[in-house]
XYZ file of C-alpha atoms in Angstrom:
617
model
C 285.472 177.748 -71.595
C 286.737 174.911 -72.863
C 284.485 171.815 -73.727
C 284.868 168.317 -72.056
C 284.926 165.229 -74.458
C 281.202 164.869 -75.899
C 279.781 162.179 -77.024
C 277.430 162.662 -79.997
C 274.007 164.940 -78.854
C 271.071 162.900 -78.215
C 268.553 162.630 -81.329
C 266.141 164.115 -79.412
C 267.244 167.569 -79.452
C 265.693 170.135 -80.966
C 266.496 171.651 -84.092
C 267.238 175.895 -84.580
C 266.067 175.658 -87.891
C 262.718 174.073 -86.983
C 261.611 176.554 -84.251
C 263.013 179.883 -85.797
C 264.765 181.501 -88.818
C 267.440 183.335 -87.515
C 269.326 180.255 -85.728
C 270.779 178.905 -88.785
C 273.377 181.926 -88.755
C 276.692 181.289 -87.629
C 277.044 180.616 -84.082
C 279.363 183.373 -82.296
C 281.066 180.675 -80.355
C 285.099 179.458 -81.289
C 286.031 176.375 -82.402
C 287.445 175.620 -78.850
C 283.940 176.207 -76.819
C 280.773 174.654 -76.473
C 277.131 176.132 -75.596
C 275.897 175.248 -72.054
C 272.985 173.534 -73.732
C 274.901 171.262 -75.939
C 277.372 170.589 -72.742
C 274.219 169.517 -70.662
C 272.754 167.004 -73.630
C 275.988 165.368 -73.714
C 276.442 165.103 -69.822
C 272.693 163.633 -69.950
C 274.089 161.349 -73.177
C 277.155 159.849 -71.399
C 274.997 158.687 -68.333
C 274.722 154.807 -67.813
C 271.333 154.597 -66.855
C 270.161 158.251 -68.104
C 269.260 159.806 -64.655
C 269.963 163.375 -63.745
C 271.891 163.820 -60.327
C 270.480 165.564 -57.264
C 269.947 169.329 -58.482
C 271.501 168.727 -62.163
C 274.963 168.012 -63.629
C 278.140 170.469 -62.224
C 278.655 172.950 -64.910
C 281.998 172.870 -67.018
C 285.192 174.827 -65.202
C 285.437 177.981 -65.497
C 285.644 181.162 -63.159
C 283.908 180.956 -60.092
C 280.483 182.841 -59.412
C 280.519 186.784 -58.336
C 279.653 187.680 -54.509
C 278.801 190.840 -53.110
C 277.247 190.575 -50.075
C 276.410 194.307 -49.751
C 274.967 195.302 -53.259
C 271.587 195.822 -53.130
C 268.954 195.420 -55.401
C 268.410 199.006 -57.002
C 271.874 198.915 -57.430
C 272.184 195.422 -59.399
C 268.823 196.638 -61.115
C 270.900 200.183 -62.336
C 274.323 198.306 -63.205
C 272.643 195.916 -65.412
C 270.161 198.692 -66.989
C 272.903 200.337 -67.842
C 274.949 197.514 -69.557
C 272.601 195.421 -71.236
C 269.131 197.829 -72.202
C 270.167 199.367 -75.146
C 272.099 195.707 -76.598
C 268.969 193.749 -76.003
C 267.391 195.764 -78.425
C 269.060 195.379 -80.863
C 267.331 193.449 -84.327
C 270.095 191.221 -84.628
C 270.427 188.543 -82.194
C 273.495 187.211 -83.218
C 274.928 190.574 -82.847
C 273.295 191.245 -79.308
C 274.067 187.707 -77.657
C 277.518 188.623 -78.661
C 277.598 191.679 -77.372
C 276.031 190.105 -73.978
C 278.723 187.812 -73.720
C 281.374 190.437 -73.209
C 279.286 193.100 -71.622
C 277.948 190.636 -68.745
C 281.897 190.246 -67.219
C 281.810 193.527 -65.932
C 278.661 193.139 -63.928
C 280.125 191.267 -60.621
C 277.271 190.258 -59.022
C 275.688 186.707 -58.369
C 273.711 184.761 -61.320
C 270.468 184.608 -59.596
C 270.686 188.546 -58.600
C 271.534 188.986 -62.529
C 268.714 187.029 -64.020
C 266.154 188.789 -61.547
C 267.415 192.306 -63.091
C 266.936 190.831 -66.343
C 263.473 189.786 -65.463
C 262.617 193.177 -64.639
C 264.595 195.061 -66.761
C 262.722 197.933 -68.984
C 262.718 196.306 -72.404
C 261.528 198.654 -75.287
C 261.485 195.960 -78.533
C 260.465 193.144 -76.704
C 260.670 190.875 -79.901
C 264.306 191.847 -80.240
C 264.549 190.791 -76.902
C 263.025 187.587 -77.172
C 265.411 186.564 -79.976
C 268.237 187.703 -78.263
C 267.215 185.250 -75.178
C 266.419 182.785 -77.459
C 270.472 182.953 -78.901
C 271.812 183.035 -75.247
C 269.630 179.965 -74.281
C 270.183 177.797 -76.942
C 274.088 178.881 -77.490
C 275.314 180.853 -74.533
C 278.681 179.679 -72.924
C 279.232 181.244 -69.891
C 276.386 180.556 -67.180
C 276.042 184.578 -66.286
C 275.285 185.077 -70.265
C 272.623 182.317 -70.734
C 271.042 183.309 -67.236
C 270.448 186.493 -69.057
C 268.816 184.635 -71.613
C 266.713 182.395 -68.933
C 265.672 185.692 -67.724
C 264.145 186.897 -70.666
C 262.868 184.191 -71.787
C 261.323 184.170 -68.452
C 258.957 186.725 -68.803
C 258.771 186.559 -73.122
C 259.461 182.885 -73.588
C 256.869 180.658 -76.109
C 255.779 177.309 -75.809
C 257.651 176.471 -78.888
C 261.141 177.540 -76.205
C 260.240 175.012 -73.956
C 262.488 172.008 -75.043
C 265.727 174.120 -74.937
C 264.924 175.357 -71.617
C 264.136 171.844 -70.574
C 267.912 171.049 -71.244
C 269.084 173.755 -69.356
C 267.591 172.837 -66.401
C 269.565 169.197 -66.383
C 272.693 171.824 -64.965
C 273.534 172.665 -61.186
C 271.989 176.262 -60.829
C 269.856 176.218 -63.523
C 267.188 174.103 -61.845
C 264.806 176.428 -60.229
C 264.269 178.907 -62.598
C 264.129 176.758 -65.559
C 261.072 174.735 -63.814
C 259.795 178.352 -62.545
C 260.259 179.516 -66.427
C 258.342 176.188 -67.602
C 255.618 176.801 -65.135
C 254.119 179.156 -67.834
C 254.727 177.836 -70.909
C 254.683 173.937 -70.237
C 253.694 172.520 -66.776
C 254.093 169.005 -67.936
C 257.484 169.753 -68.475
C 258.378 171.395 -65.683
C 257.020 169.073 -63.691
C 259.186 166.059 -65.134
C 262.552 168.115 -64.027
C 261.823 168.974 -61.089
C 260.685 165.498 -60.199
C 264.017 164.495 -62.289
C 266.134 166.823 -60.310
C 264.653 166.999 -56.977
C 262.529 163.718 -55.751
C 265.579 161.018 -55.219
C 262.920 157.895 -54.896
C 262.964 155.361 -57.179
C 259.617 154.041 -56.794
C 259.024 157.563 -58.614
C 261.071 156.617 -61.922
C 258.943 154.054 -63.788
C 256.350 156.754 -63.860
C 258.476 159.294 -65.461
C 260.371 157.276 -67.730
C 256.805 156.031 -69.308
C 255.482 159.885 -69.175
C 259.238 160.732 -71.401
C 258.062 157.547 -73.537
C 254.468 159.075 -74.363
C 253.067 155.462 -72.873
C 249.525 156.510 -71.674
C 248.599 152.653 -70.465
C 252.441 152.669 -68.887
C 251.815 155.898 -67.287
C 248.388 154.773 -65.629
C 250.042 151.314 -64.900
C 252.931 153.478 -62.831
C 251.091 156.217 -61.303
C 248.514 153.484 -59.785
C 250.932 151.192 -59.229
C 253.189 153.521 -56.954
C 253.718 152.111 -53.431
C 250.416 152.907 -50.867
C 252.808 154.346 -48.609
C 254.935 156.804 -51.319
C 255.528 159.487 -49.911
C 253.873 162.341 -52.269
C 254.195 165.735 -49.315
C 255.745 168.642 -51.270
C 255.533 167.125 -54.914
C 251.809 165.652 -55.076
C 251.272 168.861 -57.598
C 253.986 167.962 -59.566
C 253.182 164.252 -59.848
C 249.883 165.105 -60.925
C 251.210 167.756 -64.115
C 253.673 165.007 -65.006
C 251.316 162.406 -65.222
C 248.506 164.925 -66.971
C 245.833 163.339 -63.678
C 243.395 165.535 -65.142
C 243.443 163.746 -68.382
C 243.579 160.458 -67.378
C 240.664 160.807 -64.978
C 238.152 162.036 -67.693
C 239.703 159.027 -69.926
C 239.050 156.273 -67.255
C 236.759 157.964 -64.393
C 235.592 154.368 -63.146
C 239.109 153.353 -62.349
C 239.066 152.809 -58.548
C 242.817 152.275 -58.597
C 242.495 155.925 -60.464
C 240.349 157.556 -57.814
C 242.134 156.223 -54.859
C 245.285 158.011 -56.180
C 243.586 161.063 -57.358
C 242.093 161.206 -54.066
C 245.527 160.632 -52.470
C 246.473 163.739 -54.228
C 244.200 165.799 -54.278
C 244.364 165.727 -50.147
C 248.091 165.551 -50.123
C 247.910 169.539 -52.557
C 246.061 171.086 -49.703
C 248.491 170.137 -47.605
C 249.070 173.978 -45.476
C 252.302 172.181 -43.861
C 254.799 173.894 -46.493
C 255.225 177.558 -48.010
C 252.100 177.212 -50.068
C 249.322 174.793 -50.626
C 249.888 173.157 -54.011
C 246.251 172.895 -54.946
C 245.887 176.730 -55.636
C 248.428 176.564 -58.519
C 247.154 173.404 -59.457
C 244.621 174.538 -62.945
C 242.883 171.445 -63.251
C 241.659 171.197 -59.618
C 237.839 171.852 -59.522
C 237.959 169.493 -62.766
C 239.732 167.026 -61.078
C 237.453 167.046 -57.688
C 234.538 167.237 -59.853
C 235.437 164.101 -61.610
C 236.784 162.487 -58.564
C 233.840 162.871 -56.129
C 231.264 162.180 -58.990
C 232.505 158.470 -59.049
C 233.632 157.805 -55.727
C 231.256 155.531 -54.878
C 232.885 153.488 -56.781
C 236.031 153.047 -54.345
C 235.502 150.284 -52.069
C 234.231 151.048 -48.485
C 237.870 150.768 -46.566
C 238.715 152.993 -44.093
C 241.426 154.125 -45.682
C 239.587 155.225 -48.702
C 236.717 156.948 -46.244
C 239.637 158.846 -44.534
C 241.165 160.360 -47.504
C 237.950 161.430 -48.983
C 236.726 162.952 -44.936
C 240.111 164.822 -45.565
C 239.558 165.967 -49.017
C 235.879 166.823 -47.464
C 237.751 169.225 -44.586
C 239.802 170.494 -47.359
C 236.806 171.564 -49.324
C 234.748 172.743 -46.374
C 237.511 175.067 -44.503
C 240.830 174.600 -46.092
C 242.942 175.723 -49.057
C 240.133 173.970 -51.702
C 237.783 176.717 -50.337
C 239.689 179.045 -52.142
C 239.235 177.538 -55.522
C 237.820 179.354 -58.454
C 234.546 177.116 -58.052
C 231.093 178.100 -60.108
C 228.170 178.774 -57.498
C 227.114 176.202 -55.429
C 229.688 173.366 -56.831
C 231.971 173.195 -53.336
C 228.243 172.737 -51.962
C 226.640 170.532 -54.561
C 230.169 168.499 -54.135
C 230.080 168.512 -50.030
C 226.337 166.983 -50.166
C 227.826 164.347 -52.157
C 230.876 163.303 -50.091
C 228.116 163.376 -47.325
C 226.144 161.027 -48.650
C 228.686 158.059 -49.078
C 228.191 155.371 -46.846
C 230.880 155.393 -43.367
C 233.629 152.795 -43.475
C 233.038 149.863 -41.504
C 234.205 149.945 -38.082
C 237.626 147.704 -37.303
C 237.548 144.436 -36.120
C 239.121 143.552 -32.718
C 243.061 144.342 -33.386
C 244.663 145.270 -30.199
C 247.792 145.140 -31.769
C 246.857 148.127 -34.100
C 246.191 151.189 -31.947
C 246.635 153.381 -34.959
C 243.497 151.835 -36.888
C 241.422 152.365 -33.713
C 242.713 155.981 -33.416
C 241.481 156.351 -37.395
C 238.516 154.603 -36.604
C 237.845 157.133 -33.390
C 238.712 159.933 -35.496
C 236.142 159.281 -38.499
C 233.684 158.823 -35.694
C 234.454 162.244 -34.184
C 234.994 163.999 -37.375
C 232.724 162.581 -39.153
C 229.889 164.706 -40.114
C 231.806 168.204 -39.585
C 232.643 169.556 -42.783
C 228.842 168.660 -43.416
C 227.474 170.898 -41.333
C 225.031 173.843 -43.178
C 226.418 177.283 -41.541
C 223.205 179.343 -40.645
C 222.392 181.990 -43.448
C 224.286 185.320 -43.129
C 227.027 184.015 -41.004
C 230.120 186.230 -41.265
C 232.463 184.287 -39.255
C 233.284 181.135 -38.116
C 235.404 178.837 -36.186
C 236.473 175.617 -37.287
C 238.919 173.390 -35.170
C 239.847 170.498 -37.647
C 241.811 167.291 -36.544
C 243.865 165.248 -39.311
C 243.792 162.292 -39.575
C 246.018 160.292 -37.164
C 247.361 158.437 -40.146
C 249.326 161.543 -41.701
C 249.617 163.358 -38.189
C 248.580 164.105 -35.213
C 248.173 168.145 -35.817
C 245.135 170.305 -34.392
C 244.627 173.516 -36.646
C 242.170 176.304 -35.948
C 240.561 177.264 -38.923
C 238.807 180.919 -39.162
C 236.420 181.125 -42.052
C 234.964 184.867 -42.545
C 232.354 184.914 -44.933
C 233.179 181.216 -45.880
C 236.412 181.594 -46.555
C 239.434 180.203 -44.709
C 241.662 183.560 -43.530
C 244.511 181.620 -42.946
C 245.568 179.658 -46.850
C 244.062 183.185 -48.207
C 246.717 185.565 -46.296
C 249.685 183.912 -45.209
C 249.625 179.995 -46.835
C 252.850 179.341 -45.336
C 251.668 176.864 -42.447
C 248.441 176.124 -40.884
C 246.485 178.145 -38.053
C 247.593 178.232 -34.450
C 246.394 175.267 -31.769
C 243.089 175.871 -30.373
C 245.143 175.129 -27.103
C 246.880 178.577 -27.879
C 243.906 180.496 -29.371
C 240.959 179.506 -27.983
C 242.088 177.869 -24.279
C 244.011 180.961 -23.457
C 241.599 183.437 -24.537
C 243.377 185.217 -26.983
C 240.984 185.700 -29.618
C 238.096 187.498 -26.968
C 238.111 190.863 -27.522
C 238.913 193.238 -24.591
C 238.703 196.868 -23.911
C 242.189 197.561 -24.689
C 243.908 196.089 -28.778
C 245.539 193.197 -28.285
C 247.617 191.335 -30.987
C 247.343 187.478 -31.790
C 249.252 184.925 -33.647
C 246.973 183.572 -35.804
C 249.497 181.234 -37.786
C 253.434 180.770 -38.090
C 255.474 179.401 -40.717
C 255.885 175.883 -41.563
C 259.541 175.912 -40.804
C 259.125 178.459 -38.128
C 258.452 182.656 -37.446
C 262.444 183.007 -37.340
C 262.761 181.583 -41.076
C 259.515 182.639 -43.071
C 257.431 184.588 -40.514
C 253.796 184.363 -38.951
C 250.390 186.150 -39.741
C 249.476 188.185 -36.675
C 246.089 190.396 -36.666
C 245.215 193.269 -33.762
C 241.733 192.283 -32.265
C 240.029 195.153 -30.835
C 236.198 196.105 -29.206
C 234.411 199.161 -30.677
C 231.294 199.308 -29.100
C 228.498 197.271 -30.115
C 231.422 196.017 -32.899
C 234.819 193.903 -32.805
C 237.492 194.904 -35.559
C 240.041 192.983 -36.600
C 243.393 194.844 -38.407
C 246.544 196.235 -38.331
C 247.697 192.859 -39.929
C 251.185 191.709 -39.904
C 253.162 189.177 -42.018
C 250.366 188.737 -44.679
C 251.291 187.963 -48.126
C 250.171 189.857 -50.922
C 248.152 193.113 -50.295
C 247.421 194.790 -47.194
C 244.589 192.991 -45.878
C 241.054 194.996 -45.300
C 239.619 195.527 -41.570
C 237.050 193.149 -40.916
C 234.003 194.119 -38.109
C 232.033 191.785 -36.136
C 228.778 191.789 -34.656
C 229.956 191.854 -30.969
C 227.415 189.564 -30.057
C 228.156 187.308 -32.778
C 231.469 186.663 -32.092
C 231.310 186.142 -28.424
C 228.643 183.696 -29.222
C 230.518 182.237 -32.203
C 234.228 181.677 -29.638
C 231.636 180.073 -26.832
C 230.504 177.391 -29.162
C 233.951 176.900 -30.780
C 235.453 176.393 -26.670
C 232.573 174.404 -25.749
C 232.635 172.077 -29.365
C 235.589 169.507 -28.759
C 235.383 166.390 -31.104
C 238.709 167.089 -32.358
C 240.363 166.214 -28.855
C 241.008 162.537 -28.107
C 241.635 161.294 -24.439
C 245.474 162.508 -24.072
C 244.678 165.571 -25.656
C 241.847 165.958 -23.199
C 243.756 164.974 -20.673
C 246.875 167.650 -21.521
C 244.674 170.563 -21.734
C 243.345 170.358 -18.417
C 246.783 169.616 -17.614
C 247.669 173.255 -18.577
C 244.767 174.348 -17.266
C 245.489 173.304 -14.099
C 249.441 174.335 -14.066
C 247.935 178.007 -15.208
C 245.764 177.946 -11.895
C 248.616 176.468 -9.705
C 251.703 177.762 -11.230
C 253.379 176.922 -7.500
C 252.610 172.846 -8.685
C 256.177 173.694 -10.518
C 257.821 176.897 -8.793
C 258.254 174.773 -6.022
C 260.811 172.447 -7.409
C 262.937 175.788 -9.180
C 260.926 174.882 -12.317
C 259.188 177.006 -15.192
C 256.136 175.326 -17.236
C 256.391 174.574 -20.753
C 254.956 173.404 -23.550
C 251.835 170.481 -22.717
C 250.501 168.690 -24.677
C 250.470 165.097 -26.868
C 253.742 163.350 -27.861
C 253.799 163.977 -31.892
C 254.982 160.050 -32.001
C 252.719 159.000 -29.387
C 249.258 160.399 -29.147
C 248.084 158.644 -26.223
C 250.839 159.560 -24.477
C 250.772 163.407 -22.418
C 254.033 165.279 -22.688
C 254.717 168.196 -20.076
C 257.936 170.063 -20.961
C 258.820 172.160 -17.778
C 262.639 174.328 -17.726
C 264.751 173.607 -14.137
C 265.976 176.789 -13.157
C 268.005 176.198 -9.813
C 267.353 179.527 -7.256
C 263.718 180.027 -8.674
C 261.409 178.851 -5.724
C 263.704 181.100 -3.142
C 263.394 183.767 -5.372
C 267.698 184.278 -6.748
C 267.468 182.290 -9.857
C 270.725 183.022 -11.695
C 269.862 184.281 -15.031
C 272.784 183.773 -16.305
C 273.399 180.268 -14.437
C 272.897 176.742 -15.676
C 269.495 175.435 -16.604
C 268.085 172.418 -18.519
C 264.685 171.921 -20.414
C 262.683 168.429 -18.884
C 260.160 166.400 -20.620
C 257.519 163.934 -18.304
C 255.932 161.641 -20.979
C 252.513 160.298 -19.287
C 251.187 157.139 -20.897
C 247.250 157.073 -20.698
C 246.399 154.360 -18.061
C 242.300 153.905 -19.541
C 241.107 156.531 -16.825
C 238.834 159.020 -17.388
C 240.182 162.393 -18.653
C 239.571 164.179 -15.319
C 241.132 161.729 -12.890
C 243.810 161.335 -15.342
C 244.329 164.788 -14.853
C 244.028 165.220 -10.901
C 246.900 162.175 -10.659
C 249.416 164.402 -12.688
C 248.543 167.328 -11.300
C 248.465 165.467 -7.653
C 251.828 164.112 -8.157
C 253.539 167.167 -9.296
C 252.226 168.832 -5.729
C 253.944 165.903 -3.823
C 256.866 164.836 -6.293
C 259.615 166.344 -7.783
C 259.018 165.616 -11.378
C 263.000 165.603 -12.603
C 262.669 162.497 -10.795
C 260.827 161.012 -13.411
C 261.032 163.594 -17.167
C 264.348 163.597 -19.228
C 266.148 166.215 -19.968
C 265.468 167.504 -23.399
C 267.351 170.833 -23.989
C 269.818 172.952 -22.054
C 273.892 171.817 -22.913
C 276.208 168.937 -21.980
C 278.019 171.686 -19.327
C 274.738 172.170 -17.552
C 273.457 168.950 -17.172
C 276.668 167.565 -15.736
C 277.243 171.102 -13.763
C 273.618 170.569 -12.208
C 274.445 166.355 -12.150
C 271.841 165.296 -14.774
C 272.513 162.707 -17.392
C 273.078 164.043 -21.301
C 271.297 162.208 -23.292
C 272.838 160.916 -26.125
C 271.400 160.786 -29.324
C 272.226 158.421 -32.366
């Protein structure tokens, strides 16, 4: 591989000699080549203004990665067995790095596939190993050898390898598993690439240029000073590590500029709308809410600040924060405390600022739920938890058994089903015969990352739930229910609505009602759909409905055209019911194409049944 034209290595790299012994023999590299890590310091040395592209600098030419689609993994796991186990013990690492340079061409698979054999490859000297992957890191050449390297390293790496990994995640490829690598040596440091690799903002870079600078006051002067409306979803954990929040909260605990952004993300790591919450890999968080909450009435009475910390509250009461490793009767002691805070003084007259009164009506709603003592001995528990309008307009049903949320403790991948779909519907009543239920799908949807699903059955004087699908982790135990119990427990979760707002309302008995009449839409050849509120309009009822030409005569053309409507309904300041009645009125009397748009279907079926596209910019 032939080396591009370097400038000189930045000072800051770290020296062989200083971290271990056997790096000051002669490197098996030519004249002509150049390690990966010294290629990746000079990339990062040329740079104007010293910032790392999107995912990392290309790697030098060279031949292109392996592909074969149909290995499979006992097979990569045998191949590389076979090629590398008896070289990576070897004493000498000089020797064996060598020896992995040439053996590695002959295993044509892809890098990643590679470094996951490596990181479960048998390894019977594991300190010969260890130097070995310390040789390929810091002077490999060709990517597949140092991924071998990252790989053991991976699972044997020191805190003392840390820096030279740190450089080898600044390359395209190298990213992921150098931060996942970091993760368990140095989470400071992983933190900084990823946010230097991934997060493209750059409100985010005075913070991380004064964390690389070892400026504490710069660092608290960025991290407070980051805009109110950065947006921190998917990296608040990371933010946090790179800043060390832990430490600078016990250093200045009566900084409300502090505690409003600790707050901030805190909230934002229980976040379920991704493929884990962040706060359950985040160390310092019972610390950090400890410190937080203990001085919060020190953050001025805004409504802002009184809706993060309700959220962190909900979090803490029946979300992912339930699951923390907390001592007895600290979630409790903490609750009682958040619950004792004065409420946030209602808005002032602003009709031109619905979403403050929709904050303001959902602090009123919400406002003393996650304060609520359960009764003594309760095994399970519904919770049906609002957020706040602010962030989103999403309805999650928690289920707590035993206290603790079922839903961040199995799947984490997304948040519970709608309480329209679980608890309006009946699903989760138990009947003579099994039935199964969705209790939660994947943030990016069932097709991509799957759903939790659980078989709810009635056993005499007993209701079981098992036969779980989709969890993550172990095979989840059966639970049993008081029969009872649990029918008493679902009629006070169906009869206990603060969460819904007037639209909401208003939709539900929409769907009620099109369940009853399902003729209100057969009539005019059309198929109900999804109703509820618009996701960027919450006062506004949306009723999605498919137009299926044929389907009230009975010879609908499966295979014909058909288009997917949506009627948006504005609320008009009538009650819920009436509102109701008038949709469900006019759908009896009008054909409601004549006023919805069409949302799905093709181009060739709208025109072929003489609808409007509509065209999107």
């Amino acid at each position: 591989m032939s080396a591009p034209e370097e400038r000189p290595a930045p000072t800051s790299r770290p020296s062989p000699d200083a971290t271990s012994p056997y790096e000051s023999a002669p490197r098996e590299t030519s004249s002509h080549e150049t390690s990966l890590h010294d290629y990746a310091l000079s990339r990062h040395g040329i740079e104007p203004d010293g910032r790392v592209p999107a995912r990392g600098y290309p790697l030098p030419d060279g031949p292109p990665e392996p592909s074969r689609p149909r290995l499979t993994l006992r097979e990569a796991q045998e191949e590389v067995a076979s090629a590398l186990a008896d070289t990576l013990a070897d004493p000498d690492p000089v020797r064996a790095a060598a020896a992995v340079h040439r053996l590695v061409r002959s295993l044509v698979m892809p890098h990643r596939t590679l470094r996951a054999c490596v990181i479960r490859l048998p390894l019977t000297d594991e300190a010969a190993a260890r130097r070995t992957g310390r040789r390929l890191v810091r002077t490999g050449t060709t990517p597949a050898a140092v991924q071998v390297g990252l790989g053991l390293l991976s699972r044997l790496g020191e805190p003392e390898d840390a820096p030279w990994l740190t450089v080898l995640g600044l390359l395209k490829g190298f990213e992921r598993p150098v931060v996942a690598a970091l993760d368990r040596l140095d989470r400071q440091a992983a933190a900084l690439l990823m946010l230097r690799t991934r997060v493209r903002d750059t409100a985010l870079y005075p913070l991380l240029d004064a964390v690389e600078a070892g400026d504490d006051t710069a660092v608290l002067a960025a991290l407070t000073g980051l805009p109110p409306d950065f947006r921190t979803l998917g990296c608040a954990r990371r933010i946090a590590e790179a800043a060390d929040l832990h430490r600078l909260l016990r250093a200045h605990p009566r900084d409300p500029a502090l505690l409003a952004r600790a707050a901030g993300l805190l909230h934002r790591m229980a976040d379920q709308h991704d493929v884990r919450a962040e706060i359950l890999d985040y160390g310092p968080a019972t610390d950090a809410y400890e410190t937080l909450i203990s001085h919060a009435d020190l953050l001025p009475a805004t409504p802002g600040h009184r809706a993060v910390l309700l959220s962190i509250a909900l979090d803490l009461h029946s979300g992912p924060a339930a699951l923390l490793d907390w001592r007895p009767g600290r979630r409790e002691a903490l609750l009682d405390a958040l619950g004792r805070l004065p409420a946030a003084p209602a808005p002032g007259d602003a009709p031109g600022e619905p979403a403050e009164g929709r904050r303001a009506d959902w602090m009123a709603r919400t406002g003393r739920q996650p304060f609520r003592v359960p009764p003594d001995g309760e095994r399970l528990r519904i919770e049906v938890v609002a957020e706040d309008p602010a962030d989103r307009n999403d309805v999650e049903t928690r289920i707590l058994v035993d206290g603790r949320p079922l839903v961040p403790a199995l799947f984490g991948k997304g948040p519970g089903t709608s309480p329209e779909r679980l608890l309006d519907t009946g699903l989760l009543r138990a009947g003579s015969e099994p039935r199964e239920v969705r209790l939660a799908e994947a943030y990016c949807s069932e097709g991509c990352c799957g759903a939790l699903y659980v078989t709810i059955r009635r056993e005499g004087d007993e209701v079981v739930w098992g036969d779980w699908r989709g969890a993550v982790g172990p095979p989840p135990p059966e639970y049993r229910f008081d029969a009872a119990g649990y029918d008493a427990e679902l009629e006070r979760a169906d009869r206990d609505r603060p969460w819904s707002w007037p639209a909401r309302s208003t939709a539900r008995l929409v769907a009620d009602g099109l369940r009853e009449r399902p003729d209100l839409l057969t009539r005019w050849d059309a198929l109900p759909g999804w109703v509820g509120t618009a996701w960027d309009e919450p006062d506004t009822v949306e009723v999605y409905f498919t137009y299926w030409p044929g389907l009230a005569a009975g010879n609908r053309d499966r295979e014909g055209p058909w288009l997917q409507f949506g009627w948006r309904i504005p609320q008009d300041g009538a009650p819920v019911g009436e509102r109701a009645a008038a949709v469900l009125d006019r759908l009896a009397s009008t054909d409601p194409k004549t006023r919805a748009q069409v949302r799905g279907g093709s181009r060739e079926h709208a025109e072929a049944l003489g609808h409007p596209w509509p065209e999107r910019g």
